[in-house]
Short mmCIF file of C-alpha atoms in Angstrom, two decimals:
data_model
loop_
_atom_site.label_atom_id
_atom_site.label_comp_id
_atom_site.label_asym_id
_atom_site.label_seq_id
_atom_site.Cartn_x
_atom_site.Cartn_y
_atom_site.Cartn_z
CA MET A 655 -0.05 -0.07 -0.37
CA ASN A 656 1.12 3.19 -0.77
CA SER A 657 2.36 6.11 1.82
CA PRO A 658 -0.26 8.82 1.30
CA GLU A 659 0.54 12.07 -0.25
CA PRO A 660 2.62 14.71 2.26
CA CYS A 661 0.81 17.75 3.78
CA ARG A 662 1.54 20.28 1.80
CA LEU A 663 1.69 23.83 3.32
CA ILE A 664 1.83 26.40 0.84
CA GLY A 665 2.28 30.67 1.46
CA ILE A 666 0.77 33.16 0.25
CA LEU A 667 0.44 36.67 -0.54
CA ASP A 668 -2.53 39.99 -0.70
CA ASP A 669 -1.73 38.77 -4.95
CA GLY A 670 -3.97 35.69 -4.43
CA TRP A 671 -3.18 33.19 -7.27
CA ALA A 672 -1.31 35.54 -10.16
CA GLY A 673 1.05 35.36 -7.04
CA LEU A 674 1.75 31.68 -6.79
CA GLY A 675 4.13 29.19 -8.75
CA ASP A 676 2.89 26.26 -11.16
CA LEU A 677 4.09 23.26 -8.60
CA ALA A 678 1.96 25.58 -5.73
CA ARG A 679 -1.03 25.80 -8.38
CA ALA A 680 -0.65 22.47 -9.04
CA HIS A 681 -1.32 21.26 -5.55
CA LEU A 682 -4.40 23.22 -5.20
CA ILE A 683 -6.24 22.63 -8.48
CA GLU A 684 -5.58 18.46 -7.76
CA CYS A 685 -6.70 18.62 -3.43
CA ASP A 686 -9.31 17.18 -1.35
CA LEU A 687 -9.03 19.17 1.18
CA LEU A 688 -8.26 23.08 1.64
CA ILE A 689 -6.85 24.51 4.82
CA GLY A 690 -6.92 28.03 6.02
CA ALA A 691 -8.06 30.89 7.30
CA ARG A 692 -11.03 31.97 5.50
CA ARG A 693 -9.58 35.52 3.81
CA THR A 694 -6.77 33.35 2.66
CA LEU A 695 -9.59 30.95 1.03
CA ASP A 696 -11.10 33.51 -0.26
CA LEU A 697 -7.79 34.74 -2.45
CA VAL A 698 -8.07 31.51 -4.20
CA ALA A 699 -12.27 29.49 -3.70
CA LEU A 700 -13.14 30.82 -7.38
CA ARG A 701 -10.07 29.13 -9.05
CA LEU A 702 -10.34 26.01 -7.45
CA PRO A 703 -12.53 22.71 -8.81
CA SER A 704 -15.89 22.60 -6.82
CA ARG A 705 -14.89 19.25 -5.59
CA VAL A 706 -12.24 20.59 -2.90
CA GLU A 707 -13.78 21.04 0.10
CA GLN A 708 -12.70 24.05 1.57
CA ARG A 709 -12.30 24.63 5.71
CA ALA A 710 -11.60 27.20 7.47
CA MET A 711 -9.92 27.32 10.32
CA ASP A 712 -9.96 30.71 11.98
CA GLY A 713 -9.90 29.75 16.21
CA LEU A 714 -9.49 25.94 15.14
CA LEU A 715 -6.11 26.52 15.20
CA GLY A 716 -5.43 23.74 17.62
CA ARG A 717 -7.26 20.70 15.46
CA VAL A 718 -5.88 21.42 12.09
CA PRO A 719 -3.12 18.35 12.24
CA GLU A 720 -6.15 16.63 13.58
CA TRP A 721 -7.90 17.13 10.38
CA VAL A 722 -4.91 16.33 8.36
CA ARG A 723 -4.37 13.24 9.87
CA ALA A 724 -8.72 12.55 8.74
CA ALA A 725 -7.73 13.46 5.63
CA ARG A 726 -4.69 11.74 4.84
CA GLY A 727 -5.72 8.99 6.25
CA ALA A 728 -8.64 8.25 4.01
CA GLY A 729 -6.75 9.31 1.03
CA GLN A 730 -7.34 12.63 0.49
CA ARG A 731 -4.90 15.14 -0.73
CA CYS A 732 -4.56 17.47 1.98
CA VAL A 733 -3.59 21.50 1.37
CA VAL A 734 -2.68 24.59 3.76
CA LEU A 735 -2.68 28.15 3.08
CA ALA A 736 -0.21 30.12 4.93
CA THR A 737 0.85 34.28 5.00
CA GLY A 738 3.73 34.58 3.29
CA ASP A 739 6.34 32.21 4.66
CA PRO A 740 4.80 29.43 6.67
CA LEU A 741 8.70 28.82 8.92
CA CYS A 742 8.70 32.53 9.18
CA HIS A 743 6.46 33.21 12.65
CA GLY A 744 3.88 31.46 11.00
CA ILE A 745 1.83 27.78 11.28
CA GLY A 746 4.51 25.70 10.15
CA ALA A 747 6.98 25.21 13.49
CA PHE A 748 3.06 24.02 15.12
CA LEU A 749 2.37 21.77 11.54
CA ILE A 750 5.60 20.22 11.43
CA GLY A 751 6.36 20.20 14.62
CA ARG A 752 2.22 18.16 15.77
CA LEU A 753 2.41 15.77 12.33
CA GLY A 754 6.50 15.60 11.86
CA ALA A 755 9.09 17.22 8.96
CA ASP A 756 8.38 13.90 6.49
CA GLU A 757 4.57 14.63 6.73
CA VAL A 758 4.88 17.66 5.63
CA GLU A 759 6.42 19.56 2.47
CA VAL A 760 6.55 23.32 2.60
CA LEU A 761 6.33 25.55 -0.36
CA PRO A 762 6.68 29.13 0.81
CA THR A 763 6.45 31.88 -0.88
CA THR A 764 8.08 35.29 -0.32
CA SER A 765 7.80 36.62 3.56
CA THR A 766 5.31 40.03 4.50
CA LEU A 767 8.88 41.18 6.48
CA GLN A 768 10.70 40.26 3.54
CA LEU A 769 8.20 42.18 1.42
CA ALA A 770 8.88 45.14 4.01
CA PHE A 771 12.49 45.76 4.00
CA ALA A 772 12.28 45.67 0.48
CA ARG A 773 9.39 48.94 -0.03
CA LEU A 774 11.75 50.23 2.32
CA GLY A 775 15.29 49.39 0.70
CA LYS A 776 16.84 48.19 3.77
CA PRO A 777 19.09 45.28 3.60
CA TRP A 778 17.68 42.72 6.37
CA GLN A 779 20.34 39.98 7.15
CA ALA A 780 21.64 41.26 10.36
CA ALA A 781 17.85 42.33 11.50
CA ARG A 782 16.38 41.16 14.61
CA ILE A 783 12.85 39.63 13.47
CA VAL A 784 10.11 39.87 16.84
CA SER A 785 6.37 38.52 16.86
CA VAL A 786 4.23 40.50 18.93
CA HIS A 787 0.71 38.38 16.81
CA SER A 788 -0.14 37.03 19.85
CA ARG A 789 -3.29 37.32 22.17
CA ASP A 790 -4.31 41.52 23.37
CA ALA A 791 -2.75 41.44 26.89
CA GLY A 792 -3.27 45.34 26.40
CA GLU A 793 -0.60 48.58 26.54
CA TRP A 794 3.26 47.52 27.85
CA GLN A 795 3.81 48.48 31.85
CA PRO A 796 6.65 48.24 33.24
CA GLY A 797 7.37 45.21 35.17
CA ALA A 798 5.18 43.44 33.08
CA GLY A 799 6.46 39.92 32.98
CA PRO A 800 7.20 36.90 30.00
CA ASP A 801 3.36 36.84 29.33
CA HIS A 802 3.72 40.32 28.00
CA GLY A 803 2.91 40.19 23.94
CA LEU A 804 4.85 42.98 23.78
CA TYR A 805 7.62 41.30 25.60
CA PRO A 806 10.25 40.12 23.58
CA LEU A 807 9.34 42.95 21.30
CA LEU A 808 11.51 45.03 23.90
CA GLN A 809 13.80 42.66 24.62
CA ALA A 810 14.72 42.85 20.78
CA ALA A 811 15.26 46.87 21.26
CA THR A 812 17.27 45.85 24.54
CA GLU A 813 20.14 44.23 22.62
CA ALA A 814 19.46 46.30 19.01
CA SER A 815 23.00 48.07 18.51
CA THR A 816 24.26 50.94 15.68
CA GLU A 817 26.11 47.46 13.85
CA ALA A 818 22.76 46.23 14.35
CA PRO A 819 19.97 48.56 14.17
CA LEU A 820 16.38 46.94 12.80
CA ILE A 821 14.10 45.03 13.83
CA GLY A 822 11.67 43.42 12.20
CA VAL A 823 8.21 43.18 13.75
CA PHE A 824 5.21 41.12 12.91
CA THR A 825 1.85 42.95 14.16
CA SER A 826 -1.29 42.00 15.40
CA PRO A 827 -5.33 44.36 15.06
CA ALA A 828 -4.87 44.48 19.07
CA ASN A 829 -0.76 44.67 18.98
CA THR A 830 -0.80 47.63 16.42
CA PRO A 831 2.25 49.84 14.80
CA ALA A 832 0.88 51.91 17.27
CA ARG A 833 1.03 50.37 20.38
CA ILE A 834 4.55 49.70 19.85
CA ALA A 835 5.51 53.68 19.45
CA ARG A 836 3.68 53.81 22.78
CA CYS A 837 5.37 50.44 24.80
CA LEU A 838 9.00 51.85 23.17
CA ILE A 839 7.81 55.38 24.66
CA ALA A 840 7.49 53.83 28.40
CA ALA A 841 10.20 51.76 27.92
CA GLY A 842 12.19 54.81 27.91
CA TYR A 843 13.13 54.35 23.94
CA GLY A 844 10.91 57.36 23.07
CA GLU A 845 14.94 59.29 21.18
CA ASP A 846 16.05 55.75 20.30
CA PHE A 847 14.10 54.93 17.69
CA ARG A 848 12.28 55.42 14.12
CA LEU A 849 9.56 53.33 13.31
CA SER A 850 8.29 52.43 9.73
CA VAL A 851 5.59 50.65 8.32
CA ALA A 852 4.21 48.43 5.32
CA ALA A 853 0.71 48.62 5.00
CA CYS A 854 -1.62 46.17 3.31
CA LEU A 855 1.03 44.33 1.02
CA GLU A 856 0.55 43.79 -3.29
CA ARG A 857 -2.59 44.97 -2.18
CA PRO A 858 -3.52 47.80 -4.37
CA GLU A 859 -4.40 50.38 -1.32
CA GLU A 860 -0.83 49.32 -0.55
CA SER A 861 1.07 52.09 1.69
CA LEU A 862 4.51 53.39 3.43
CA HIS A 863 5.21 54.85 6.11
CA ILE A 864 9.00 56.39 6.59
CA GLU A 865 10.78 56.07 9.68
CA LEU A 866 8.58 58.53 11.74
CA SER A 867 9.01 59.27 15.42
CA LEU A 868 7.80 57.00 17.52
CA THR A 869 6.11 60.62 19.44
CA ASP A 870 4.57 60.68 15.96
CA ALA A 871 3.50 57.11 15.64
CA ALA A 872 1.88 56.48 18.57
CA GLY A 873 -1.23 58.44 18.14
CA GLN A 874 -1.84 57.30 13.94
CA ASP A 875 -3.49 53.91 12.78
CA PHE A 876 -2.79 52.44 9.55
CA ALA A 877 -4.16 50.19 8.20
CA ASP A 878 -3.75 46.15 8.77
CA PRO A 879 -2.63 43.72 7.99
CA ASN A 880 0.68 45.88 8.22
CA ILE A 881 4.29 44.83 9.15
CA VAL A 882 6.91 47.27 11.70
CA VAL A 883 10.52 47.69 10.92
CA LEU A 884 12.47 49.45 13.83
CA GLU A 885 15.36 51.39 13.25
CA ARG A 886 17.82 51.99 16.20
CA CYS A 887 18.98 55.79 15.79
CA ARG A 888 20.48 56.53 18.94
CA PRO A 889 23.95 53.92 20.44
CA PRO A 890 22.78 51.89 22.80
CA ASP A 891 23.30 52.72 26.91
CA ALA A 892 27.75 52.58 26.96
CA ARG A 893 27.15 51.49 30.76
CA PRO A 894 28.36 47.61 31.09
CA ARG A 895 25.97 45.00 31.90
CA PHE A 896 28.42 44.16 34.76
CA GLY A 897 30.04 45.82 37.73
CA LEU A 898 28.10 49.62 37.79
CA ASP A 899 29.32 51.74 40.20
CA ASP A 900 27.46 51.80 43.65
CA SER A 901 26.81 55.34 43.04
CA ASP A 902 24.86 54.09 39.81
CA TYR A 903 22.01 53.26 41.65
CA VAL A 904 19.54 55.58 43.63
CA GLN A 905 19.41 54.47 47.57
CA ARG A 906 17.52 54.85 50.86
CA THR A 907 19.16 58.33 53.23
CA PRO A 908 20.27 58.64 54.83
CA GLU A 909 22.95 55.20 53.88
CA LYS A 910 21.71 52.31 55.77
CA GLY A 911 23.94 49.69 53.97
CA LEU A 912 20.54 48.70 52.48
CA ILE A 913 22.83 48.38 48.98
CA THR A 914 24.50 44.81 48.44
CA LYS A 915 28.08 46.99 47.71
CA GLN A 916 29.52 46.80 44.42
CA GLU A 917 32.60 44.13 45.91
CA ALA A 918 29.86 42.04 47.45
CA ARG A 919 27.88 42.22 44.24
CA ALA A 920 30.50 41.10 42.04
CA VAL A 921 31.30 38.07 43.54
CA SER A 922 28.12 37.46 44.51
CA LEU A 923 26.80 37.25 40.64
CA ALA A 924 29.68 35.32 39.76
CA ARG A 925 29.38 32.70 42.05
CA LEU A 926 24.68 32.70 40.72
CA GLY A 927 26.57 30.94 37.32
CA LEU A 928 23.98 33.30 34.85
CA ARG A 929 22.78 32.28 31.28
CA SER A 930 22.02 34.86 29.13
CA ASP A 931 18.27 32.87 29.72
CA SER A 932 18.33 32.67 33.39
CA VAL A 933 15.39 32.41 35.64
CA VAL A 934 16.18 34.51 38.70
CA TRP A 935 15.32 35.42 41.78
CA ASP A 936 16.17 37.64 43.90
CA ILE A 937 14.54 37.90 47.92
CA GLY A 938 14.69 41.47 49.65
CA ALA A 939 15.81 43.47 46.95
CA GLY A 940 16.66 46.20 48.49
CA SER A 941 17.84 48.84 46.08
CA GLY A 942 17.95 46.40 42.82
CA SER A 943 21.02 46.36 42.35
CA VAL A 944 21.61 42.54 42.61
CA GLY A 945 18.72 42.08 40.77
CA LEU A 946 19.68 44.28 38.18
CA GLU A 947 23.01 43.77 37.47
CA ALA A 948 21.39 39.90 37.02
CA ALA A 949 18.99 40.79 34.46
CA ARG A 950 21.66 42.92 32.84
CA LEU A 951 23.31 39.75 32.56
CA ALA A 952 20.35 37.68 31.81
CA PRO A 953 18.54 39.79 28.94
CA ARG A 954 16.59 36.84 27.63
CA GLY A 955 15.60 35.41 31.18
CA HIS A 956 13.78 37.49 33.67
CA VAL A 957 14.88 38.47 37.30
CA TRP A 958 11.38 37.97 39.57
CA ALA A 959 12.12 40.57 42.97
CA ILE A 960 10.03 40.72 46.46
CA GLU A 961 11.17 43.59 48.72
CA LYS A 962 9.32 44.26 51.81
CA ASN A 963 10.26 47.96 52.58
CA ALA A 964 8.06 50.41 50.08
CA GLY A 965 10.43 52.75 50.51
CA ASP A 966 13.52 50.42 49.58
CA ALA A 967 10.59 48.66 46.72
CA ALA A 968 10.46 52.11 44.94
CA ASN A 969 13.50 52.90 44.74
CA ALA A 970 14.14 49.54 43.30
CA ARG A 971 11.54 50.68 40.61
CA GLU A 972 13.39 53.89 40.02
CA ASN A 973 16.37 52.00 39.34
CA ALA A 974 14.89 49.71 36.77
CA ARG A 975 13.64 53.15 34.98
CA ARG A 976 16.89 54.09 34.77
CA LEU A 977 18.46 50.77 33.64
CA ARG A 978 15.88 49.86 31.32
CA ALA A 979 15.44 46.81 33.44
CA HIS A 980 12.61 45.33 30.95
CA ASN A 981 13.08 41.52 31.73
CA TYR A 982 12.54 42.74 35.96
CA SER A 983 9.68 42.69 37.32
CA LEU A 984 8.99 43.87 41.43
CA GLN A 985 6.81 42.38 43.75
CA GLU A 986 6.18 44.04 47.12
CA GLY A 987 5.93 41.78 49.97
CA ARG A 988 6.96 39.51 52.20
CA ALA A 989 8.76 36.28 51.41
CA PRO A 990 7.84 33.22 50.85
CA GLU A 991 4.08 35.00 50.25
CA GLY A 992 3.97 34.68 46.65
CA LEU A 993 6.59 32.81 46.24
CA ASP A 994 5.06 29.81 44.54
CA ALA A 995 3.71 31.94 41.91
CA TRP A 996 6.61 32.54 40.61
CA PRO A 997 8.88 29.61 37.81
CA ASP A 998 10.87 27.57 39.03
CA PRO A 999 14.45 29.35 39.09
CA ASP A 1000 17.67 28.72 37.95
CA ALA A 1001 19.16 30.69 40.35
CA VAL A 1002 18.66 32.62 43.15
CA PHE A 1003 19.66 36.07 45.65
CA ILE A 1004 18.31 36.16 49.08
CA GLY A 1005 20.05 39.64 50.19
CA GLY A 1006 17.37 39.53 53.01
CA SER A 1007 15.21 37.32 54.06
CA GLY A 1008 12.86 38.76 57.12
CA GLY A 1009 13.34 36.12 59.51
CA GLU A 1010 12.55 33.41 57.31
CA LEU A 1011 15.56 32.29 57.02
CA ALA A 1012 15.56 28.30 56.66
CA GLU A 1013 12.08 28.87 55.28
CA LEU A 1014 12.83 30.25 52.47
CA ILE A 1015 15.78 28.00 52.23
CA ARG A 1016 14.21 24.49 52.58
CA LEU A 1017 11.60 26.59 49.89
CA VAL A 1018 14.46 27.37 47.83
CA LEU A 1019 16.04 23.97 47.13
CA ALA A 1020 12.87 22.14 46.07
CA ARG A 1021 12.46 24.71 43.26
CA LEU A 1022 15.53 25.33 41.84
CA ARG A 1023 16.08 23.52 38.11
CA PRO A 1024 18.70 21.51 37.61
CA ASP A 1025 22.41 22.70 38.11
CA GLY A 1026 20.56 25.55 39.47
CA ARG A 1027 22.05 27.69 41.93
CA LEU A 1028 21.17 29.94 46.08
CA VAL A 1029 23.34 32.52 46.70
CA MET A 1030 23.07 34.29 49.91
CA ASN A 1031 24.76 37.25 51.71
CA PHE A 1032 24.43 37.99 55.84
CA VAL A 1033 26.80 39.78 57.62
CA THR A 1034 25.79 38.14 61.24
CA LEU A 1035 26.86 35.50 62.52
CA GLU A 1036 23.77 34.59 63.31
CA ASN A 1037 22.75 34.06 59.47
CA LEU A 1038 25.31 32.42 58.34
CA ALA A 1039 24.91 29.82 60.88
CA THR A 1040 21.56 29.39 60.66
CA ALA A 1041 21.99 28.88 56.90
CA THR A 1042 24.35 26.52 56.34
CA ALA A 1043 22.87 24.31 59.51
CA THR A 1044 19.90 24.10 57.10
CA LEU A 1045 21.23 23.87 54.71
CA SER A 1046 23.38 20.70 56.23
CA GLU A 1047 20.31 18.92 57.15
CA ALA A 1048 18.66 19.68 54.07
CA GLY A 1049 21.83 17.88 52.41
CA ALA A 1050 23.10 20.60 49.82
CA SER A 1051 26.47 21.02 48.69
CA TRP A 1052 27.71 24.41 50.06
CA ASP A 1053 31.05 26.45 50.83
CA VAL A 1054 31.38 30.19 52.59
CA VAL A 1055 33.06 32.86 50.70
CA GLN A 1056 34.23 35.37 53.26
CA LEU A 1057 34.69 39.13 51.69
CA GLN A 1058 36.96 41.60 53.52
CA ALA A 1059 37.00 44.48 51.14
CA ALA A 1060 39.08 48.77 51.62
CA ARG A 1061 38.01 51.33 49.73
CA SER A 1062 40.64 54.06 49.11
CA GLN A 1063 40.01 57.30 50.95
CA PRO A 1064 41.68 61.21 50.73
CA ILE A 1065 42.89 62.46 53.83
CA LEU A 1066 45.02 65.43 53.32
CA ALA A 1067 47.04 65.25 50.16
CA MET A 1068 46.65 61.34 50.57
CA HIS A 1069 45.30 58.22 51.29
CA ARG A 1070 43.65 55.53 53.57
CA LEU A 1071 41.79 52.12 53.07
CA ALA A 1072 38.86 52.38 54.98
CA ALA A 1073 37.58 48.56 55.92
CA GLN A 1074 33.64 47.57 54.53
CA ASN A 1075 32.13 45.50 56.71
CA PRO A 1076 32.97 41.99 56.78
CA VAL A 1077 30.41 39.71 54.32
CA TRP A 1078 30.04 36.47 53.68
CA ILE A 1079 28.61 34.83 50.81
CA VAL A 1080 27.48 31.14 50.96
CA SER A 1081 26.65 29.02 47.76
CA ALA A 1082 25.01 26.05 47.74
CA MET A 1083 23.42 23.56 45.37
CA PRO A 1084 21.23 20.66 46.03
CA GLY A 1085 23.11 18.14 44.15
CA ALA A 1086 27.50 18.26 44.53
CA MET A 1087 29.03 21.45 43.65
#
């Protein structure tokens, strides 16, 4: 018995039948079942034999693999229509993931993103590609987490440079060019990017809006569907990702030591073993110095922070705004309340425990992902003793570094060294280190 033919996944643009190649046209004419969004089905409906069953998948994407399997099991030829290149933020990855690469033959056409760059005359080989074609999560607000539809856009904006300044954005009816502009303005990028819109590509009403300021774009309506192209026009933040000066942070005044000093911060961050995509918890955030530098070291990850003191929490939020730390969410409260809603971490820093140290250590050890690390800073013998005893009881591997630093200070025409308080830095893992 011959194997059924693979499902053909065919890309199409709004020029419809005229823009398809001969092979794609032949598959459409010969198929028994054609699946697609109603809008794409209408582009070819008049060219199809009456025997071809057309099935709209609007709102029913999850059922498409089931329909394809049933059709192929009945010996029918099946085609799925998709916009542009189905493997560029399209249905291709979903369909292949459910059916297998051998069961799907992809016939792409030009991506709408590629067309947009062509219309604007901008080479796009180094462009970052982002899709915000997701559920409507509303306008972006500082502290929004990875589930917000505009989160990938801010990640791309953070990493855009003068050497690779372009970002191509697949929009949606909810996440419009105007909302994208407002998001970037709210995130502190109001003067950093220019925004272009390519609307209704391959339609008679096609239009281009070229290199608008974000302020101008934020108040405009643009025809849908559209593609946004962002271009960085100012150099990014020149500050290092790691090793910021203590004075770069807003702190409680008069100074009461509620910031992890640069020397202890550097060692603690090194011991956390962060990757670019790490999920980090910062418990007892204080002014936010450790968590915010962790956010800079893990631009494709996210930092979840908690601080019980309202004044310190306000300072941490202001520091996040100044540093444009969009992968940083701060919760005001006393740990461990609320930690059950956070994703399991790769790294946890405890700078303050609010009297719940032993409970927090046990909770963190139970939640850490494989090879995850817990790092804690202490200045009192009692907390150090509690931490090491709790870690030993839990069967964790741990070690302690005592950090004693001194900073130069002027004295008359000379300088002396002024000692800082010693800090114990405890590093732990559920397994062997």
